[in-house]
Amino acid sequence: MPQTKSTLENKSANNLSDRQAGEQPKTNHQQPADTVPEVKLFACSASKDLSKEIALQYDAPLGDTTLARFSDGEMQTIINESVRGSYTFFIQSTCQPHDNFVELLLWIDTARRASAGYITAVVPYFGYARQDRKDKPRVPISAKLMANMFTAAGVDRIMTMDLHADQVQGFFDIPVDHLRSEAIYVPYLEKQDLSKVIFASPDVGGVKRARIYAMHFGRELVICDKYRTKANEVAAMTVIGDVKGADVILVDDLVDTAGTLCKAADALIEKGANSVRAICTHPVLSGKAYENVEASQLSELIVCDTIPLRRESPKIKVLSTANLFARAIRNTVEHKSIAALFH
């Protein structure tokens, strides 16, 4: 039966009296509950210190987890709090990749089975990215296999920094947020005297990376052309370009045994360079890398904290990536642009 004008007036009067009495007016629908998912940050074994810094920058506590091991080394991952429906981030570089990669996969599977709403693997350093193609017969494309394993584990998104080659992003069938270390190094270099600086690539494959810095600062670019006889061993190095009297900055995505950097520094000094520094995002620093750097003609090696250093060195300076990752995580949660972080 239709409501009369008198009935509507009575309802309005009742609602007014309810408001005056401090009560909420009665309606046919309840106010919607807050549906913004909770954000959970979890530190994995290889990136404990960086995870703490990211959590501090994000202004959120790290989640409570337990990593148990059987006597044979087999791992069991346990999340000690609810992640149901939450944005879940696991922070783990896959340096020394075997244990660290498997551990990360186990955390992803744990969260998926615990009904996490959206799972992101924050992988500051992505191991196996160097094996991105078949460069000889009967070898694997390991980077693609690793991407497939991430997807099979149930991750929804990958966040990483400075992949060895940009095309590795195409190996994933899920979104990849590829952060660039220029956001770390450019502000640092802007505070330095660059009047005599020339940027250099330690190999032909890194020319694009070094050119970004040369163009940004309006400086020259030279190339060190290397020849390898086998992995991690440089047989010869040739400098293409004039470096006489210049302060050279070598640019690379990672430093492993430091053989390439040290050979490049020697070649550049031989060609008349005044000094040689290097900026390398990922400090893998395996084997005798520390000894090689300290005995080389490099005056300074500037790296990021994507991989923890095994020990301190007077020639190695570490810059933090925590703020960049924290901002990228926040933009992901708030559905904002990641590219905006680099402009």
mmCIF file of C-alpha atoms in Angstrom:
data_model
loop_
_atom_site.group_PDB
_atom_site.id
_atom_site.type_symbol
_atom_site.label_atom_id
_atom_site.label_comp_id
_atom_site.label_asym_id
_atom_site.label_seq_id
_atom_site.Cartn_x
_atom_site.Cartn_y
_atom_site.Cartn_z
ATOM 1 C CA MET A 1 0.000 0.000 0.000
ATOM 2 C CA PRO A 2 1.540 3.411 -0.935
ATOM 3 C CA GLN A 3 2.785 5.543 1.945
ATOM 4 C CA THR A 4 0.808 8.739 2.590
ATOM 5 C CA LYS A 5 2.310 12.164 3.041
ATOM 6 C CA SER A 6 1.462 11.976 6.740
ATOM 7 C CA THR A 7 3.388 8.694 7.141
ATOM 8 C CA LEU A 8 6.516 10.121 5.464
ATOM 9 C CA GLU A 9 6.360 13.207 7.665
ATOM 10 C CA ASN A 10 6.125 11.021 10.774
ATOM 11 C CA LYS A 11 9.268 9.017 9.645
ATOM 12 C CA SER A 12 11.200 12.231 9.060
ATOM 13 C CA ALA A 13 10.198 13.519 12.482
ATOM 14 C CA ASN A 14 11.287 10.267 14.128
ATOM 15 C CA ASN A 15 14.684 10.383 12.359
ATOM 16 C CA LEU A 16 15.157 13.990 13.464
ATOM 17 C CA SER A 17 14.374 13.124 17.059
ATOM 18 C CA ASP A 18 16.832 10.172 16.847
ATOM 19 C CA ARG A 19 19.621 12.505 15.646
ATOM 20 C CA GLN A 20 18.859 14.998 18.382
ATOM 21 C CA ALA A 21 19.081 12.167 20.928
ATOM 22 C CA GLY A 22 22.515 11.183 19.583
ATOM 23 C CA GLU A 23 21.269 8.036 17.827
ATOM 24 C CA GLN A 24 21.763 7.111 14.184
ATOM 25 C CA PRO A 25 18.599 7.312 12.072
ATOM 26 C CA LYS A 26 17.162 3.942 11.101
ATOM 27 C CA THR A 27 17.690 3.010 7.456
ATOM 28 C CA ASN A 28 16.943 -0.021 5.322
ATOM 29 C CA HIS A 29 20.717 -0.608 4.545
ATOM 30 C CA GLN A 30 23.744 -0.906 6.844
ATOM 31 C CA GLN A 31 26.804 1.260 6.140
ATOM 32 C CA PRO A 32 29.403 -0.809 4.165
ATOM 33 C CA ALA A 33 32.281 -2.121 6.260
ATOM 34 C CA ASP A 34 35.845 -1.002 5.554
ATOM 35 C CA THR A 35 36.900 -3.361 2.760
ATOM 36 C CA VAL A 36 40.470 -2.111 2.215
ATOM 37 C CA PRO A 37 42.676 -5.246 2.473
ATOM 38 C CA GLU A 38 45.330 -5.374 5.165
ATOM 39 C CA VAL A 39 48.977 -5.147 4.052
ATOM 40 C CA LYS A 40 51.363 -7.808 5.347
ATOM 41 C CA LEU A 41 55.151 -7.586 4.887
ATOM 42 C CA PHE A 42 57.265 -10.675 5.503
ATOM 43 C CA ALA A 43 61.059 -10.971 5.681
ATOM 44 C CA CYS A 44 62.708 -14.061 4.207
ATOM 45 C CA SER A 45 66.140 -15.403 5.126
ATOM 46 C CA ALA A 46 68.307 -13.695 2.480
ATOM 47 C CA SER A 47 66.924 -10.166 2.967
ATOM 48 C CA LYS A 48 66.333 -9.731 6.702
ATOM 49 C CA ASP A 49 68.080 -6.361 7.060
ATOM 50 C CA LEU A 50 66.589 -4.877 3.901
ATOM 51 C CA SER A 51 63.126 -6.113 4.947
ATOM 52 C CA LYS A 52 63.439 -4.302 8.279
ATOM 53 C CA GLU A 53 64.374 -1.082 6.483
ATOM 54 C CA ILE A 54 61.497 -1.433 4.004
ATOM 55 C CA ALA A 55 59.028 -2.034 6.866
ATOM 56 C CA LEU A 56 60.399 1.035 8.661
ATOM 57 C CA GLN A 57 60.002 3.186 5.533
ATOM 58 C CA TYR A 58 56.518 1.765 4.895
ATOM 59 C CA ASP A 59 55.602 2.321 8.568
ATOM 60 C CA ALA A 60 54.317 -1.205 9.114
ATOM 61 C CA PRO A 61 55.595 -4.108 11.236
ATOM 62 C CA LEU A 62 57.055 -7.239 9.688
ATOM 63 C CA GLY A 63 54.832 -10.296 9.901
ATOM 64 C CA ASP A 64 55.483 -13.161 12.309
ATOM 65 C CA THR A 65 56.895 -16.267 10.635
ATOM 66 C CA THR A 66 58.886 -19.378 11.488
ATOM 67 C CA LEU A 67 61.284 -21.184 9.165
ATOM 68 C CA ALA A 68 61.803 -24.716 10.468
ATOM 69 C CA ARG A 69 64.369 -27.159 9.120
ATOM 70 C CA PHE A 70 64.501 -30.916 9.228
ATOM 71 C CA SER A 71 67.830 -32.577 10.013
ATOM 72 C CA ASP A 72 68.522 -33.096 6.290
ATOM 73 C CA GLY A 73 68.040 -29.372 5.560
ATOM 74 C CA GLU A 74 64.482 -29.616 4.205
ATOM 75 C CA MET A 75 62.536 -26.420 4.974
ATOM 76 C CA GLN A 76 59.057 -25.883 6.398
ATOM 77 C CA THR A 77 57.587 -22.374 6.242
ATOM 78 C CA ILE A 78 55.025 -21.323 8.865
ATOM 79 C CA ILE A 79 53.086 -18.025 8.962
ATOM 80 C CA ASN A 80 52.088 -17.336 12.585
ATOM 81 C CA GLU A 81 49.263 -14.895 11.825
ATOM 82 C CA SER A 82 46.253 -14.656 9.540
ATOM 83 C CA VAL A 83 46.832 -13.464 5.979
ATOM 84 C CA ARG A 84 43.311 -14.188 4.738
ATOM 85 C CA GLY A 85 42.337 -11.634 2.099
ATOM 86 C CA SER A 86 45.434 -9.481 2.673
ATOM 87 C CA TYR A 87 47.985 -7.894 0.346
ATOM 88 C CA THR A 88 50.949 -10.136 1.154
ATOM 89 C CA PHE A 89 54.553 -9.223 0.283
ATOM 90 C CA PHE A 90 57.494 -11.621 0.692
ATOM 91 C CA ILE A 91 60.904 -9.911 0.475
ATOM 92 C CA GLN A 92 63.710 -12.194 -0.672
ATOM 93 C CA SER A 93 66.691 -11.807 -2.998
ATOM 94 C CA THR A 94 67.550 -15.048 -4.752
ATOM 95 C CA CYS A 95 71.308 -14.680 -4.354
ATOM 96 C CA GLN A 96 73.006 -18.034 -3.679
ATOM 97 C CA PRO A 97 69.809 -19.062 -5.372
ATOM 98 C CA HIS A 98 69.233 -22.686 -4.489
ATOM 99 C CA ASP A 99 67.992 -22.475 -0.890
ATOM 100 C CA ASN A 100 66.744 -18.900 -1.150
ATOM 101 C CA PHE A 101 64.706 -19.542 -4.280
ATOM 102 C CA VAL A 102 63.076 -22.699 -2.892
ATOM 103 C CA GLU A 103 62.348 -20.914 0.396
ATOM 104 C CA LEU A 104 60.593 -18.086 -1.441
ATOM 105 C CA LEU A 105 58.478 -20.553 -3.417
ATOM 106 C CA LEU A 106 57.467 -22.259 -0.162
ATOM 107 C CA TRP A 107 56.409 -18.932 1.387
ATOM 108 C CA ILE A 108 54.296 -18.149 -1.666
ATOM 109 C CA ASP A 109 52.604 -21.547 -1.486
ATOM 110 C CA THR A 110 52.034 -21.131 2.265
ATOM 111 C CA ALA A 111 50.289 -17.791 1.738
ATOM 112 C CA ARG A 112 48.201 -19.093 -1.164
ATOM 113 C CA ARG A 113 46.956 -22.034 0.912
ATOM 114 C CA ALA A 114 46.189 -19.597 3.750
ATOM 115 C CA SER A 115 43.853 -17.628 1.422
ATOM 116 C CA ALA A 116 45.999 -14.499 1.031
ATOM 117 C CA GLY A 117 44.201 -12.019 -1.198
ATOM 118 C CA TYR A 118 47.099 -10.917 -3.414
ATOM 119 C CA ILE A 119 50.658 -12.249 -3.199
ATOM 120 C CA THR A 120 53.681 -10.246 -4.377
ATOM 121 C CA ALA A 121 57.238 -11.577 -4.391
ATOM 122 C CA VAL A 122 59.621 -8.664 -3.806
ATOM 123 C CA VAL A 123 62.865 -9.966 -5.316
ATOM 124 C CA PRO A 124 65.459 -7.150 -5.152
ATOM 125 C CA TYR A 125 68.007 -9.379 -6.909
ATOM 126 C CA PHE A 126 66.632 -12.001 -9.307
ATOM 127 C CA GLY A 127 69.077 -14.917 -9.556
ATOM 128 C CA TYR A 128 69.467 -16.829 -12.823
ATOM 129 C CA ALA A 129 68.517 -13.709 -14.834
ATOM 130 C CA ARG A 130 71.881 -13.931 -16.619
ATOM 131 C CA GLN A 131 70.796 -17.173 -18.286
ATOM 132 C CA ASP A 132 68.155 -15.541 -20.484
ATOM 133 C CA ARG A 133 68.877 -17.185 -23.869
ATOM 134 C CA LYS A 134 70.533 -20.156 -25.551
ATOM 135 C CA ASP A 135 73.952 -18.796 -26.432
ATOM 136 C CA LYS A 136 75.321 -22.277 -27.222
ATOM 137 C CA PRO A 137 73.826 -25.696 -27.969
ATOM 138 C CA ARG A 138 72.286 -27.819 -25.197
ATOM 139 C CA VAL A 139 72.011 -25.207 -22.430
ATOM 140 C CA PRO A 140 68.896 -24.163 -20.485
ATOM 141 C CA ILE A 141 67.103 -20.828 -20.481
ATOM 142 C CA SER A 142 67.152 -20.795 -16.701
ATOM 143 C CA ALA A 143 65.515 -17.393 -16.254
ATOM 144 C CA LYS A 144 62.394 -18.680 -18.036
ATOM 145 C CA LEU A 145 62.310 -21.807 -15.857
ATOM 146 C CA MET A 146 62.505 -19.676 -12.711
ATOM 147 C CA ALA A 147 59.638 -17.504 -13.996
ATOM 148 C CA ASN A 148 57.527 -20.617 -14.621
ATOM 149 C CA MET A 149 58.198 -21.864 -11.094
ATOM 150 C CA PHE A 150 57.076 -18.552 -9.585
ATOM 151 C CA THR A 151 53.828 -18.738 -11.536
ATOM 152 C CA ALA A 152 53.265 -22.386 -10.571
ATOM 153 C CA ALA A 153 53.714 -21.502 -6.888
ATOM 154 C CA GLY A 154 50.800 -19.067 -7.151
ATOM 155 C CA VAL A 155 52.363 -15.613 -6.951
ATOM 156 C CA ASP A 156 50.293 -12.749 -8.403
ATOM 157 C CA ARG A 157 53.051 -10.175 -9.015
ATOM 158 C CA ILE A 158 56.828 -9.860 -9.089
ATOM 159 C CA MET A 159 58.669 -6.735 -7.945
ATOM 160 C CA THR A 160 62.377 -6.635 -8.732
ATOM 161 C CA MET A 161 65.233 -4.266 -9.586
ATOM 162 C CA ASP A 162 67.636 -4.054 -12.516
ATOM 163 C CA LEU A 163 67.152 -7.370 -14.261
ATOM 164 C CA HIS A 164 70.240 -8.430 -16.205
ATOM 165 C CA ALA A 165 68.203 -7.959 -19.398
ATOM 166 C CA ASP A 166 64.855 -6.173 -19.765
ATOM 167 C CA GLN A 167 63.401 -9.009 -21.843
ATOM 168 C CA VAL A 168 63.359 -11.286 -18.790
ATOM 169 C CA GLN A 169 60.109 -9.511 -17.869
ATOM 170 C CA GLY A 170 58.534 -11.235 -20.871
ATOM 171 C CA PHE A 171 59.238 -14.666 -19.350
ATOM 172 C CA PHE A 172 56.512 -14.014 -16.774
ATOM 173 C CA ASP A 173 52.795 -14.369 -17.471
ATOM 174 C CA ILE A 174 52.011 -12.141 -14.476
ATOM 175 C CA PRO A 175 52.696 -8.424 -13.844
ATOM 176 C CA VAL A 176 56.336 -7.466 -13.197
ATOM 177 C CA ASP A 177 57.283 -4.179 -11.524
ATOM 178 C CA HIS A 178 60.824 -3.536 -12.741
ATOM 179 C CA LEU A 179 62.406 -0.866 -10.539
ATOM 180 C CA ARG A 180 65.406 1.051 -11.849
ATOM 181 C CA SER A 181 68.497 1.848 -9.800
ATOM 182 C CA GLU A 182 68.787 5.226 -11.518
ATOM 183 C CA ALA A 183 66.337 6.406 -8.842
ATOM 184 C CA ILE A 184 69.075 5.613 -6.294
ATOM 185 C CA TYR A 185 72.244 6.578 -8.165
ATOM 186 C CA VAL A 186 71.202 9.773 -9.953
ATOM 187 C CA PRO A 187 70.465 11.732 -6.725
ATOM 188 C CA TYR A 188 73.751 10.432 -5.292
ATOM 189 C CA LEU A 189 75.796 11.456 -8.363
ATOM 190 C CA GLU A 190 74.125 14.873 -8.541
ATOM 191 C CA LYS A 191 75.920 15.714 -5.292
ATOM 192 C CA GLN A 192 79.337 14.830 -6.797
ATOM 193 C CA ASP A 193 81.718 16.894 -8.938
ATOM 194 C CA LEU A 194 81.071 15.579 -12.456
ATOM 195 C CA SER A 195 82.997 18.226 -14.395
ATOM 196 C CA LYS A 196 85.553 15.705 -15.726
ATOM 197 C CA VAL A 197 83.390 12.598 -15.638
ATOM 198 C CA ILE A 198 82.933 10.160 -18.523
ATOM 199 C CA PHE A 199 80.578 7.206 -18.164
ATOM 200 C CA ALA A 200 81.665 3.779 -19.376
ATOM 201 C CA SER A 201 80.120 0.392 -19.978
ATOM 202 C CA PRO A 202 82.345 -2.554 -18.978
ATOM 203 C CA ASP A 203 80.957 -4.583 -21.890
ATOM 204 C CA VAL A 204 78.927 -4.116 -25.063
ATOM 205 C CA GLY A 205 75.788 -5.569 -23.457
ATOM 206 C CA GLY A 206 75.641 -2.802 -20.852
ATOM 207 C CA VAL A 207 75.842 0.146 -23.265
ATOM 208 C CA LYS A 208 72.140 1.003 -22.939
ATOM 209 C CA ARG A 209 72.433 1.149 -19.150
ATOM 210 C CA ALA A 210 75.506 3.416 -19.194
ATOM 211 C CA ARG A 211 74.005 5.629 -21.904
ATOM 212 C CA ILE A 212 71.095 6.531 -19.579
ATOM 213 C CA TYR A 213 73.552 8.184 -17.191
ATOM 214 C CA ALA A 214 75.603 9.802 -19.946
ATOM 215 C CA MET A 215 72.484 11.371 -21.482
ATOM 216 C CA HIS A 216 71.041 12.455 -18.133
ATOM 217 C CA PHE A 217 74.232 14.275 -17.118
ATOM 218 C CA GLY A 218 75.230 15.372 -20.622
ATOM 219 C CA ARG A 219 78.546 13.525 -20.517
ATOM 220 C CA GLU A 220 80.504 11.343 -22.949
ATOM 221 C CA LEU A 221 80.227 7.561 -23.141
ATOM 222 C CA VAL A 222 82.986 5.003 -23.773
ATOM 223 C CA ILE A 223 82.801 1.216 -24.108
ATOM 224 C CA CYS A 224 85.070 -1.533 -22.802
ATOM 225 C CA ASP A 225 84.844 -4.499 -25.127
ATOM 226 C CA LYS A 226 85.652 -7.731 -23.307
ATOM 227 C CA TYR A 227 86.421 -11.217 -24.555
ATOM 228 C CA ARG A 228 85.737 -14.243 -22.334
ATOM 229 C CA THR A 229 87.288 -17.697 -22.622
ATOM 230 C CA LYS A 230 84.856 -19.093 -20.026
ATOM 231 C CA ALA A 231 82.333 -17.889 -17.396
ATOM 232 C CA ASN A 232 83.727 -15.436 -14.782
ATOM 233 C CA GLU A 233 87.064 -15.146 -16.625
ATOM 234 C CA VAL A 234 87.947 -12.210 -18.911
ATOM 235 C CA ALA A 235 90.785 -12.873 -21.364
ATOM 236 C CA ALA A 236 91.113 -9.417 -22.957
ATOM 237 C CA MET A 237 89.680 -5.887 -22.689
ATOM 238 C CA THR A 238 89.679 -3.092 -25.291
ATOM 239 C CA VAL A 239 88.620 0.530 -24.635
ATOM 240 C CA ILE A 240 86.572 2.206 -27.375
ATOM 241 C CA GLY A 241 86.731 5.993 -26.887
ATOM 242 C CA ASP A 242 89.030 8.660 -25.425
ATOM 243 C CA VAL A 243 89.365 8.796 -21.605
ATOM 244 C CA LYS A 244 92.607 10.760 -21.223
ATOM 245 C CA GLY A 245 92.459 12.967 -18.107
ATOM 246 C CA ALA A 246 88.883 11.904 -17.305
ATOM 247 C CA ASP A 247 87.273 10.589 -14.125
ATOM 248 C CA VAL A 248 85.532 7.476 -15.400
ATOM 249 C CA ILE A 249 82.421 5.925 -13.849
ATOM 250 C CA LEU A 250 81.739 2.348 -14.917
ATOM 251 C CA VAL A 251 78.051 1.327 -14.908
ATOM 252 C CA ASP A 252 76.849 -2.259 -14.561
ATOM 253 C CA ASP A 253 73.868 -4.152 -13.160
ATOM 254 C CA LEU A 254 75.902 -6.524 -10.981
ATOM 255 C CA VAL A 255 79.407 -7.347 -9.839
ATOM 256 C CA ASP A 256 80.184 -11.044 -9.378
ATOM 257 C CA THR A 257 83.875 -11.960 -9.131
ATOM 258 C CA ALA A 258 84.748 -8.351 -10.115
ATOM 259 C CA GLY A 259 87.039 -9.677 -12.867
ATOM 260 C CA THR A 260 85.379 -7.583 -15.575
ATOM 261 C CA LEU A 261 85.426 -4.386 -13.480
ATOM 262 C CA CYS A 262 89.051 -4.792 -12.478
ATOM 263 C CA LYS A 263 90.167 -5.498 -16.064
ATOM 264 C CA ALA A 264 88.148 -2.502 -17.265
ATOM 265 C CA ALA A 265 89.703 -0.260 -14.604
ATOM 266 C CA ASP A 266 93.198 -1.387 -15.625
ATOM 267 C CA ALA A 267 92.468 -0.753 -19.310
ATOM 268 C CA LEU A 268 90.994 2.698 -18.616
ATOM 269 C CA ILE A 269 93.958 3.776 -16.460
ATOM 270 C CA GLU A 270 96.318 2.529 -19.196
ATOM 271 C CA LYS A 271 94.459 4.741 -21.676
ATOM 272 C CA GLY A 272 95.071 7.802 -19.489
ATOM 273 C CA ALA A 273 92.038 8.003 -17.219
ATOM 274 C CA ASN A 274 92.606 10.042 -14.069
ATOM 275 C CA SER A 275 90.465 7.784 -11.846
ATOM 276 C CA VAL A 276 87.951 4.952 -12.163
ATOM 277 C CA ARG A 277 84.873 4.359 -10.022
ATOM 278 C CA ALA A 278 82.043 1.882 -10.576
ATOM 279 C CA ILE A 279 78.328 1.787 -9.791
ATOM 280 C CA CYS A 280 76.876 -1.730 -9.768
ATOM 281 C CA THR A 281 73.401 -2.423 -8.443
ATOM 282 C CA HIS A 282 73.767 -5.988 -7.162
ATOM 283 C CA PRO A 283 76.872 -6.897 -5.083
ATOM 284 C CA VAL A 284 77.026 -10.649 -5.745
ATOM 285 C CA LEU A 285 80.751 -10.499 -4.882
ATOM 286 C CA SER A 286 81.513 -14.209 -5.038
ATOM 287 C CA GLY A 287 84.847 -16.006 -4.864
ATOM 288 C CA LYS A 288 87.772 -13.594 -4.431
ATOM 289 C CA ALA A 289 85.735 -10.531 -5.396
ATOM 290 C CA TYR A 290 86.607 -8.529 -2.278
ATOM 291 C CA GLU A 291 90.310 -9.177 -2.708
ATOM 292 C CA ASN A 292 90.075 -8.345 -6.421
ATOM 293 C CA VAL A 293 88.349 -5.006 -5.744
ATOM 294 C CA GLU A 294 90.742 -4.001 -2.974
ATOM 295 C CA ALA A 295 93.808 -4.842 -5.092
ATOM 296 C CA SER A 296 92.425 -3.146 -8.235
ATOM 297 C CA GLN A 297 92.799 0.378 -9.587
ATOM 298 C CA LEU A 298 89.149 1.101 -8.771
ATOM 299 C CA SER A 299 88.989 4.022 -6.362
ATOM 300 C CA GLU A 300 85.429 3.197 -5.266
ATOM 301 C CA LEU A 301 82.698 0.618 -5.897
ATOM 302 C CA ILE A 302 79.174 1.873 -5.148
ATOM 303 C CA VAL A 303 76.512 -0.813 -4.776
ATOM 304 C CA CYS A 304 72.940 -1.172 -3.516
ATOM 305 C CA ASP A 305 71.763 -3.269 -0.573
ATOM 306 C CA THR A 306 69.803 -5.735 -2.722
ATOM 307 C CA ILE A 307 72.266 -8.399 -1.520
ATOM 308 C CA PRO A 308 73.868 -8.173 1.947
ATOM 309 C CA LEU A 309 77.648 -7.804 1.946
ATOM 310 C CA ARG A 310 79.656 -10.678 3.417
ATOM 311 C CA ARG A 311 82.077 -8.175 4.949
ATOM 312 C CA GLU A 312 82.949 -4.498 4.876
ATOM 313 C CA SER A 313 85.558 -3.098 2.529
ATOM 314 C CA PRO A 314 87.172 0.369 2.466
ATOM 315 C CA LYS A 315 86.504 0.606 -1.277
ATOM 316 C CA ILE A 316 82.829 -0.463 -1.220
ATOM 317 C CA LYS A 317 80.007 1.984 -0.459
ATOM 318 C CA VAL A 318 76.404 0.775 -0.033
ATOM 319 C CA LEU A 319 73.291 2.820 -0.911
ATOM 320 C CA SER A 320 69.869 1.877 0.451
ATOM 321 C CA THR A 321 66.977 0.781 -1.761
ATOM 322 C CA ALA A 322 64.490 0.529 1.134
ATOM 323 C CA ASN A 323 62.681 3.800 0.470
ATOM 324 C CA LEU A 324 62.224 3.007 -3.230
ATOM 325 C CA PHE A 325 60.809 -0.453 -2.506
ATOM 326 C CA ALA A 326 58.539 0.901 0.242
ATOM 327 C CA ARG A 327 57.123 3.531 -2.132
ATOM 328 C CA ALA A 328 56.654 0.923 -4.860
ATOM 329 C CA ILE A 329 54.800 -1.363 -2.438
ATOM 330 C CA ARG A 330 52.560 1.518 -1.365
ATOM 331 C CA ASN A 331 51.808 2.443 -4.989
ATOM 332 C CA THR A 332 50.920 -1.191 -5.707
ATOM 333 C CA VAL A 333 48.488 -1.327 -2.786
ATOM 334 C CA GLU A 334 46.951 2.041 -3.703
ATOM 335 C CA HIS A 335 46.798 1.172 -7.432
ATOM 336 C CA LYS A 336 49.095 4.052 -8.368
ATOM 337 C CA SER A 337 51.739 4.228 -11.083
ATOM 338 C CA ILE A 338 55.141 2.610 -10.510
ATOM 339 C CA ALA A 339 56.657 4.560 -13.421
ATOM 340 C CA ALA A 340 55.889 7.772 -11.519
ATOM 341 C CA LEU A 341 58.648 6.825 -9.054
ATOM 342 C CA PHE A 342 61.283 7.486 -11.729
ATOM 343 C CA HIS A 343 60.210 10.951 -12.891
#
